[in-house]
């Protein structure tokens, strides 16, 4: 399966890139990869590999209870496959390796002139730093302490990741809180050094098309997300970051960081591949999520109309008139007893699906929280989410007019609804805040079935993913030091530093 996906990535590069290769003596045997090819590869993997049917469908979209397994439900009881954990770990490092190479090519005097044909050298470096920060944040929010490397502290010998050329094959882990602090610094420095008068990438940038001002907004928006994560842990630092970056972050859906896939079976997105190319029917809406969208549970139960996003998020099957969900966490028998379960919407399954990496709607909910649950930002977030999914303006206005006023539960529950298709971030928000409080949790019952996990000692929604077994085998001393940093060791029970809920 992984080989197929890498073939997809290679073909996607060929279809997206339009690079001038005059500097190569033999075009069939290039001596130096164009930086834009590495960027396209990194962006594709960031969008595809971290959101496919293994890491997304069977992983984080399940943890967030957006989707539930229809036939294979062990992952819904948190028994992740070894290959899933490996992907969550190694895919980000492959992305980071590509991005570090882009930086090196643009800094090395022997290659910088060649790379300048593909965009401003400095801006390529800064955009790569921004993507690296975004990628490292995903590693930290999944595992906690991880091997780390920083452009701004590239001479810091304690940061041992991505140093294979120096002979470091078994890198030490860096404390997650230290990484967070450095990510915030990296993003601010990269944003400040971006030259808005020069193109970032002339081609190959399938997120922002080489527009420097949007890359700056992306950097400040990532800072707001990370500041929000530490809001309850280090409020002083969070407020400082918010005050620095709020006015410079996303202010409309036009700013969204979005990767758009191709229009055919080869370059199409992961859900087109899963549902159409492979004809999978493994995933359906989680019942806890559909009940929330139909206002049967949660803080919006007084609203008489369903959330208009429910039919944007999912499609019915077999002539049903309502979106049908599967109970999450109750095992195969309960899942397979559901008839006419719904599927992800045609918008998600189409080849050229837009994978949102970070959205304006999320920024508005963050602003609402930092301002003490501000009403205007709360409403802006809901409207922005609906607009991005194609809900007519009149329907969005009508629904927002019926919403209860902004408070912690209402804002965070609407944020959860808006984060649909970003399972990792929704899971992070649940760990950070406890909202939404409508998720199925271990110990719940459904008929005669009980939600029991398949992970020994785990009786809650997981707090993290355990490190890959390969780390215990190939990097044991550093893995051992890292696991001792957790009160419960290398388990799914152990909490990350910002998880003080």
Coordinates of C-alpha atoms in Angstrom, one line a residue:
X1 CA 0.0 0.0 0.0
X2 CA 2.8 2.4 0.9
X3 CA 4.5 1.7 -2.5
X4 CA 1.3 2.6 -4.3
X5 CA 1.1 5.9 -2.4
X6 CA 4.7 6.8 -3.2
X7 CA 3.9 6.1 -6.9
X8 CA 1.0 8.5 -6.5
X9 CA 3.3 11.1 -5.0
X10 CA 5.8 10.7 -7.8
X11 CA 3.2 11.1 -10.5
X12 CA 1.7 14.0 -8.7
X13 CA 5.0 15.8 -8.8
X14 CA 5.3 15.2 -12.5
X15 CA 1.8 16.6 -13.1
X16 CA 2.3 19.6 -10.9
X17 CA 5.8 20.7 -11.7
X18 CA 6.8 22.8 -14.7
X19 CA 10.5 23.4 -13.9
X20 CA 13.1 24.7 -16.2
X21 CA 15.9 22.1 -16.3
X22 CA 18.4 23.9 -18.6
X23 CA 21.0 23.8 -15.9
X24 CA 21.1 20.0 -16.0
X25 CA 23.4 18.5 -18.6
X26 CA 21.4 15.3 -18.8
X27 CA 17.7 15.9 -18.0
X28 CA 17.2 12.2 -17.5
X29 CA 19.9 12.1 -14.8
X30 CA 19.6 15.3 -12.8
X31 CA 22.5 16.0 -10.6
X32 CA 20.5 18.3 -8.2
X33 CA 16.8 18.1 -7.5
X34 CA 15.0 21.5 -8.0
X35 CA 14.0 22.8 -4.6
X36 CA 10.4 23.1 -5.9
X37 CA 10.3 19.4 -6.5
X38 CA 11.2 18.8 -2.9
X39 CA 8.6 21.3 -1.7
X40 CA 5.9 19.7 -3.7
X41 CA 6.9 16.3 -2.3
X42 CA 6.8 17.7 1.2
X43 CA 3.4 19.4 0.8
X44 CA 1.9 16.4 -0.8
X45 CA 3.0 14.1 2.0
X46 CA 1.9 16.6 4.6
X47 CA -1.6 16.6 3.1
X48 CA -1.9 13.0 2.0
X49 CA 0.3 10.8 4.2
X50 CA -1.0 12.3 7.4
X51 CA -4.6 12.2 6.4
X52 CA -5.0 8.9 4.5
X53 CA -7.2 5.9 5.4
X54 CA -4.5 4.6 7.8
X55 CA -3.3 7.7 9.7
X56 CA -6.6 9.5 9.2
X57 CA -9.5 7.2 8.7
X58 CA -8.3 4.5 11.1
X59 CA -6.4 6.9 13.3
X60 CA -7.1 10.5 14.1
X61 CA -10.5 10.9 12.5
X62 CA -11.5 8.1 14.8
X63 CA -9.8 9.5 17.9
X64 CA -11.8 12.7 17.3
X65 CA -15.0 10.6 16.7
X66 CA -15.7 12.2 13.3
X67 CA -15.6 8.7 11.7
X68 CA -16.2 5.2 13.0
X69 CA -15.1 1.9 11.6
X70 CA -17.7 -0.1 9.8
X71 CA -16.0 -3.5 9.6
X72 CA -12.7 -3.1 11.4
X73 CA -13.2 -1.6 14.8
X74 CA -10.2 -2.4 16.9
X75 CA -8.7 1.0 16.2
X76 CA -11.9 2.6 17.5
X77 CA -10.9 0.8 20.8
X78 CA -7.4 2.3 20.4
X79 CA -5.5 -0.8 19.4
X80 CA -3.5 0.9 16.6
X81 CA -1.6 -1.2 14.2
X82 CA 2.2 -1.1 14.3
X83 CA 2.2 0.2 10.7
X84 CA -0.2 3.1 11.7
X85 CA 2.1 4.2 14.5
X86 CA 5.1 3.9 12.2
X87 CA 3.4 6.2 9.7
X88 CA 2.5 8.8 12.3
X89 CA 6.2 8.9 13.2
X90 CA 8.2 8.4 10.1
X91 CA 6.1 10.3 7.5
X92 CA 6.7 13.7 9.3
X93 CA 10.4 12.9 9.4
X94 CA 10.5 12.2 5.6
X95 CA 8.7 15.6 5.1
X96 CA 11.2 17.3 7.4
X97 CA 14.1 15.8 5.5
X98 CA 12.8 17.2 2.2
X99 CA 12.4 20.6 3.8
X100 CA 15.8 20.7 5.4
X101 CA 17.3 19.8 2.0
X102 CA 15.5 22.8 0.5
X103 CA 17.1 25.1 3.1
X104 CA 20.5 23.6 2.4
X105 CA 20.2 24.0 -1.4
X106 CA 19.3 27.6 -0.9
X107 CA 22.1 28.3 1.5
X108 CA 25.0 26.5 -0.1
X109 CA 26.8 28.9 -2.4
X110 CA 27.4 26.1 -4.9
X111 CA 23.7 25.5 -5.4
X112 CA 22.0 28.7 -4.3
X113 CA 22.3 30.4 -7.7
X114 CA 20.6 27.3 -9.4
X115 CA 17.8 27.4 -6.8
X116 CA 17.2 31.1 -7.3
X117 CA 15.6 30.1 -10.6
X118 CA 12.8 28.6 -8.6
X119 CA 12.1 31.5 -6.2
X120 CA 13.9 33.9 -3.9
X121 CA 16.5 32.0 -1.9
X122 CA 15.7 33.7 1.3
X123 CA 11.9 33.2 1.0
X124 CA 12.3 29.5 0.1
X125 CA 14.2 29.1 3.4
X126 CA 11.6 31.0 5.4
X127 CA 8.7 29.0 3.9
X128 CA 10.5 25.8 4.6
X129 CA 11.0 26.8 8.2
X130 CA 7.3 27.5 8.5
X131 CA 6.4 24.1 7.1
X132 CA 9.0 22.4 9.3
X133 CA 7.5 24.1 12.4
X134 CA 4.0 23.0 11.4
X135 CA 5.2 19.4 10.8
X136 CA 7.1 19.2 14.1
X137 CA 4.1 20.4 15.9
X138 CA 2.2 17.4 14.6
X139 CA 4.8 15.1 15.9
X140 CA 4.8 16.7 19.4
X141 CA 1.0 16.7 19.6
X142 CA 0.9 13.0 18.7
X143 CA 3.8 11.6 20.8
X144 CA 5.2 14.3 23.1
X145 CA 9.0 14.4 23.3
X146 CA 10.6 13.7 19.9
X147 CA 14.0 14.1 18.2
X148 CA 14.1 17.7 17.0
X149 CA 16.1 20.1 14.7
X150 CA 15.8 23.8 14.5
X151 CA 17.1 26.1 11.7
X152 CA 17.5 29.0 14.2
X153 CA 19.5 26.7 16.5
X154 CA 21.1 24.4 14.0
X155 CA 24.4 24.6 15.9
X156 CA 22.6 23.3 19.1
X157 CA 24.1 19.9 19.5
X158 CA 21.2 18.8 21.7
X159 CA 18.9 18.9 18.7
X160 CA 20.0 15.7 17.0
X161 CA 17.2 15.0 14.5
X162 CA 17.9 15.1 10.7
X163 CA 21.6 14.9 11.2
X164 CA 22.3 11.7 9.3
X165 CA 25.1 13.3 7.4
X166 CA 26.8 13.9 10.7
X167 CA 26.6 10.2 11.6
X168 CA 23.7 10.6 14.1
X169 CA 21.5 7.6 13.4
X170 CA 20.0 7.4 16.8
X171 CA 19.0 10.9 17.8
X172 CA 18.2 12.0 21.3
X173 CA 14.7 13.2 22.1
X174 CA 14.0 16.9 23.0
X175 CA 11.5 17.9 25.7
X176 CA 8.2 18.8 24.1
X177 CA 7.9 22.1 26.0
X178 CA 11.3 23.1 24.7
X179 CA 10.3 22.3 21.2
X180 CA 7.1 24.3 21.5
X181 CA 9.0 27.4 22.7
X182 CA 11.5 27.1 19.9
X183 CA 8.7 26.6 17.3
X184 CA 7.1 29.8 18.4
X185 CA 10.4 31.6 18.0
X186 CA 11.1 29.9 14.6
X187 CA 7.7 30.9 13.2
X188 CA 8.1 34.5 14.3
X189 CA 11.6 34.8 12.9
X190 CA 10.7 33.2 9.6
X191 CA 7.7 35.5 9.2
X192 CA 9.8 38.6 10.0
X193 CA 12.5 37.6 7.5
X194 CA 10.1 36.8 4.6
X195 CA 10.5 39.4 1.8
X196 CA 6.9 40.3 0.7
X197 CA 8.2 41.9 -2.5
X198 CA 9.7 38.6 -3.9
X199 CA 8.1 35.3 -4.9
X200 CA 8.6 32.3 -2.6
X201 CA 8.4 29.5 -5.2
X202 CA 7.9 30.1 -8.9
X203 CA 6.2 26.7 -9.2
X204 CA 5.5 23.6 -7.0
X205 CA 3.8 25.5 -4.2
X206 CA 0.4 23.9 -4.1
X207 CA -0.6 25.6 -0.9
X208 CA -0.1 29.3 -1.6
X209 CA 1.2 29.5 -5.1
X210 CA 4.4 31.3 -4.0
X211 CA 2.6 34.3 -2.4
X212 CA 4.8 35.6 0.4
X213 CA 2.2 37.5 2.3
X214 CA 0.1 34.4 2.7
X215 CA 3.1 32.5 4.0
X216 CA 3.5 35.2 6.6
X217 CA -0.1 34.8 7.6
X218 CA 0.3 31.1 7.8
X219 CA 3.2 31.4 10.2
X220 CA 1.3 33.7 12.5
X221 CA -1.7 31.5 12.4
X222 CA 0.3 28.4 13.4
X223 CA 1.6 30.6 16.3
X224 CA -2.0 31.2 17.4
X225 CA -2.8 27.5 17.3
X226 CA 0.3 26.6 19.4
X227 CA -0.4 29.5 21.8
X228 CA -3.9 28.2 22.2
X229 CA -2.6 24.7 23.1
X230 CA -0.6 26.2 26.0
X231 CA -3.3 28.7 27.0
X232 CA -4.1 26.8 30.2
X233 CA -0.5 25.7 30.9
X234 CA 1.5 28.9 30.3
X235 CA -1.0 31.7 30.0
X236 CA 1.6 34.5 30.1
X237 CA 3.5 33.1 27.1
X238 CA 0.3 32.3 25.3
X239 CA -0.9 35.9 25.7
X240 CA 2.4 37.3 24.5
X241 CA 2.2 35.2 21.3
X242 CA -1.4 36.1 20.8
X243 CA -0.7 39.8 21.0
X244 CA 2.3 39.4 18.6
X245 CA 0.5 37.4 16.0
X246 CA -3.3 38.0 16.2
X247 CA -3.5 41.0 13.8
X248 CA -1.2 39.2 11.3
X249 CA -3.0 35.8 11.2
X250 CA -5.8 34.7 8.9
X251 CA -8.6 37.1 8.5
X252 CA -10.8 35.4 5.8
X253 CA -11.2 32.0 4.1
X254 CA -9.1 33.3 1.3
X255 CA -6.1 32.9 3.7
X256 CA -6.7 29.2 4.5
X257 CA -3.7 26.9 4.1
X258 CA -5.2 24.4 1.6
X259 CA -3.7 21.6 -0.5
X260 CA -5.8 20.8 -3.6
X261 CA -5.3 17.4 -5.1
X262 CA -5.4 16.5 -8.8
X263 CA -8.4 15.6 -10.9
X264 CA -7.8 11.9 -11.7
X265 CA -7.3 8.6 -10.0
X266 CA -3.5 9.0 -9.9
X267 CA -3.2 12.5 -8.4
X268 CA -6.5 12.5 -6.5
X269 CA -6.8 12.8 -2.8
X270 CA -6.7 9.9 -0.2
X271 CA -10.5 9.6 0.1
X272 CA -11.0 9.3 -3.6
X273 CA -8.3 6.6 -3.5
X274 CA -10.0 4.8 -0.6
X275 CA -13.6 5.0 -1.6
X276 CA -13.5 5.1 -5.4
X277 CA -10.2 3.6 -6.6
X278 CA -10.1 0.8 -3.9
X279 CA -13.9 0.7 -3.4
X280 CA -13.5 0.7 0.4
X281 CA -16.5 1.0 2.6
X282 CA -14.7 0.9 5.9
X283 CA -15.7 4.3 7.3
X284 CA -19.0 5.9 8.3
X285 CA -19.9 8.9 10.5
X286 CA -19.6 8.4 14.2
X287 CA -23.0 8.4 15.9
X288 CA -21.7 10.8 18.6
X289 CA -20.9 13.3 15.8
X290 CA -24.2 12.9 13.9
X291 CA -26.2 13.3 17.1
X292 CA -24.3 16.5 17.8
X293 CA -25.0 17.8 14.3
X294 CA -28.7 16.9 14.6
X295 CA -28.8 18.7 18.0
X296 CA -29.8 15.6 19.8
X297 CA -27.0 16.0 22.3
X298 CA -24.8 18.8 23.4
X299 CA -25.3 22.5 24.1
X300 CA -27.3 23.2 20.9
X301 CA -30.2 20.8 21.7
X302 CA -32.7 23.7 21.9
X303 CA -32.2 24.5 18.2
X304 CA -35.0 22.9 16.1
X305 CA -33.0 22.7 12.9
X306 CA -30.0 20.5 12.2
X307 CA -26.7 22.0 11.5
X308 CA -26.6 22.7 7.8
X309 CA -23.1 21.2 7.5
X310 CA -24.4 17.7 8.2
X311 CA -25.2 17.1 4.5
X312 CA -21.9 18.9 3.5
X313 CA -19.9 16.6 5.7
X314 CA -21.7 13.3 4.8
X315 CA -23.9 11.7 2.1
X316 CA -26.8 9.3 2.6
X317 CA -26.9 5.8 1.2
X318 CA -29.6 3.5 -0.1
X319 CA -32.3 6.2 -0.2
X320 CA -32.2 7.2 3.4
X321 CA -33.2 10.8 4.1
X322 CA -31.0 11.3 7.2
X323 CA -27.3 10.9 7.9
X324 CA -26.8 7.6 9.7
X325 CA -23.9 7.1 12.1
X326 CA -22.2 4.1 13.7
X327 CA -21.8 3.9 17.5
X328 CA -18.1 4.4 18.2
X329 CA -16.1 2.1 20.4
X330 CA -18.6 -0.7 20.9
X331 CA -17.0 -3.4 18.7
X332 CA -17.8 -5.2 15.5
X333 CA -21.2 -6.6 16.3
X334 CA -22.7 -3.2 17.1
X335 CA -21.0 -1.5 14.1
X336 CA -22.1 -4.2 11.6
X337 CA -25.7 -4.1 12.9
X338 CA -26.2 -0.6 11.6
X339 CA -28.0 -0.5 8.2
X340 CA -27.8 2.2 5.6
X341 CA -24.9 3.9 7.3
X342 CA -23.8 7.1 5.6
X343 CA -20.4 7.9 3.9
X344 CA -18.2 11.0 3.6
X345 CA -19.6 13.5 1.2
X346 CA -18.9 13.6 -2.5
X347 CA -16.9 16.8 -1.9
X348 CA -14.5 14.8 0.2
X349 CA -14.4 11.7 -2.0
X350 CA -13.9 13.7 -5.3
X351 CA -10.4 13.5 -6.7
X352 CA -9.6 17.2 -6.3
X353 CA -10.6 17.5 -2.7
X354 CA -9.2 20.5 -0.8
X355 CA -7.4 19.4 2.3
X356 CA -7.4 22.3 4.7
X357 CA -4.3 22.3 6.8
X358 CA -5.2 25.4 8.9
X359 CA -8.3 27.6 8.6
X360 CA -9.6 31.1 9.3
X361 CA -12.5 29.5 11.1
X362 CA -10.1 28.0 13.7
X363 CA -8.5 31.4 14.1
X364 CA -11.8 33.0 15.0
X365 CA -12.6 30.4 17.7
X366 CA -9.1 30.9 19.1
X367 CA -9.6 34.7 19.1
X368 CA -12.9 34.2 20.9
X369 CA -11.2 32.2 23.6
X370 CA -8.3 34.6 24.1
X371 CA -10.8 37.4 24.4
X372 CA -12.9 35.7 27.1
X373 CA -15.4 33.9 24.8
X374 CA -16.0 36.8 22.5
X375 CA -19.4 36.7 20.7
X376 CA -18.4 38.3 17.4
X377 CA -15.4 36.0 16.9
X378 CA -17.6 33.0 17.9
X379 CA -20.2 33.8 15.2
X380 CA -17.4 34.6 12.7
X381 CA -15.9 31.2 13.2
X382 CA -19.2 29.4 12.6
X383 CA -20.0 31.4 9.5
X384 CA -16.4 31.0 8.1
X385 CA -16.7 27.2 8.6
X386 CA -20.1 27.1 6.8
X387 CA -18.8 29.3 4.0
X388 CA -15.8 27.0 3.4
X389 CA -18.1 24.0 3.1
X390 CA -20.5 25.8 0.6
X391 CA -23.4 26.4 3.0
X392 CA -25.6 29.2 1.5
X393 CA -25.2 32.5 3.4
X394 CA -28.9 32.7 4.3
X395 CA -28.7 29.2 5.9
X396 CA -25.6 30.1 7.8
X397 CA -27.1 33.4 9.1
X398 CA -30.3 31.6 10.1
X399 CA -28.4 28.9 12.0
X400 CA -26.1 31.4 13.7
X401 CA -29.1 33.5 14.8
X402 CA -30.4 30.4 16.7
X403 CA -27.1 29.6 18.5
X404 CA -26.9 30.1 22.3
X405 CA -24.5 32.9 23.4
X406 CA -20.7 32.4 23.4
X407 CA -19.3 30.6 26.4
X408 CA -16.6 28.0 26.9
X409 CA -18.7 25.0 26.0
X410 CA -20.5 26.6 23.1
X411 CA -17.4 28.1 21.5
X412 CA -15.3 24.9 21.9
X413 CA -18.1 22.6 20.7
X414 CA -18.5 24.8 17.6
X415 CA -14.8 24.7 17.1
X416 CA -14.9 20.9 17.2
X417 CA -17.6 20.9 14.6
X418 CA -15.6 23.2 12.4
X419 CA -12.4 21.2 12.7
X420 CA -14.0 18.3 10.8
X421 CA -11.5 16.4 8.7
X422 CA -8.6 17.6 11.0
X423 CA -8.7 14.7 13.4
X424 CA -5.4 15.4 15.2
X425 CA -6.3 19.0 16.0
X426 CA -9.8 18.0 17.2
X427 CA -8.3 15.3 19.4
X428 CA -5.8 17.8 20.7
X429 CA -8.6 20.2 21.6
X430 CA -10.5 17.4 23.4
X431 CA -7.4 16.6 25.4
X432 CA -6.7 20.2 26.2
X433 CA -10.3 21.2 27.2
X434 CA -12.5 18.2 27.6
X435 CA -14.9 19.5 24.9
X436 CA -17.0 18.4 23.3
X437 CA -18.5 16.5 26.2
X438 CA -20.6 14.5 23.8
X439 CA -18.0 11.9 22.7
X440 CA -18.4 8.2 23.6
X441 CA -15.9 7.3 26.3
X442 CA -14.8 4.0 27.7
X443 CA -17.4 2.7 30.1
X444 CA -20.3 4.0 28.2
X445 CA -23.0 1.5 27.2
X446 CA -25.0 1.1 24.0
X447 CA -27.7 -1.5 24.4
X448 CA -26.0 -4.5 25.9
X449 CA -22.6 -3.4 24.7
X450 CA -20.0 -1.6 26.7
X451 CA -17.2 0.7 25.3
X452 CA -14.1 -1.1 26.5
X453 CA -10.6 -0.4 25.1
X454 CA -8.3 -3.0 23.8
X455 CA -5.2 -1.4 25.3
X456 CA -4.2 -2.7 28.8
X457 CA -4.6 -0.1 31.5
X458 CA -6.3 2.5 29.2
X459 CA -9.7 3.4 30.4
X460 CA -10.0 6.9 28.8
X461 CA -9.8 8.4 25.4
X462 CA -6.0 8.3 24.8
X463 CA -3.8 11.2 25.9
X464 CA -1.0 10.4 23.3
X465 CA 0.2 7.7 20.9
X466 CA 3.0 5.4 22.2
X467 CA 6.3 5.5 20.5
X468 CA 6.9 3.1 17.6
X469 CA 8.4 -0.3 18.5
X470 CA 11.2 0.4 16.1
X471 CA 12.4 3.1 18.5
X472 CA 12.7 0.6 21.3
X473 CA 14.8 -1.7 19.0
X474 CA 16.9 0.8 17.1
X475 CA 17.2 3.8 19.5
X476 CA 16.6 2.2 22.8
X477 CA 18.7 4.4 25.2
X478 CA 17.1 7.6 23.9
X479 CA 13.7 6.0 23.9
X480 CA 14.2 4.9 27.5
X481 CA 15.2 8.4 28.5
X482 CA 12.2 9.8 26.8
X483 CA 9.7 7.4 28.3
X484 CA 11.0 8.2 31.8
X485 CA 9.9 11.8 31.2
X486 CA 6.3 10.6 31.4
X487 CA 4.7 9.8 34.8
X488 CA 3.1 6.7 33.3
X489 CA 5.9 5.8 31.0
X490 CA 5.5 5.3 27.2
X491 CA 1.8 4.6 27.3
X492 CA -1.4 6.1 25.9
X493 CA -2.3 7.2 29.4
X494 CA 0.6 9.6 29.8
X495 CA -0.3 13.3 29.2
X496 CA 1.6 15.9 27.2
X497 CA 2.9 18.9 29.0
X498 CA 0.1 21.2 27.8
X499 CA -2.6 18.7 28.8
X500 CA -3.6 20.1 32.2
X501 CA -7.4 19.4 31.8

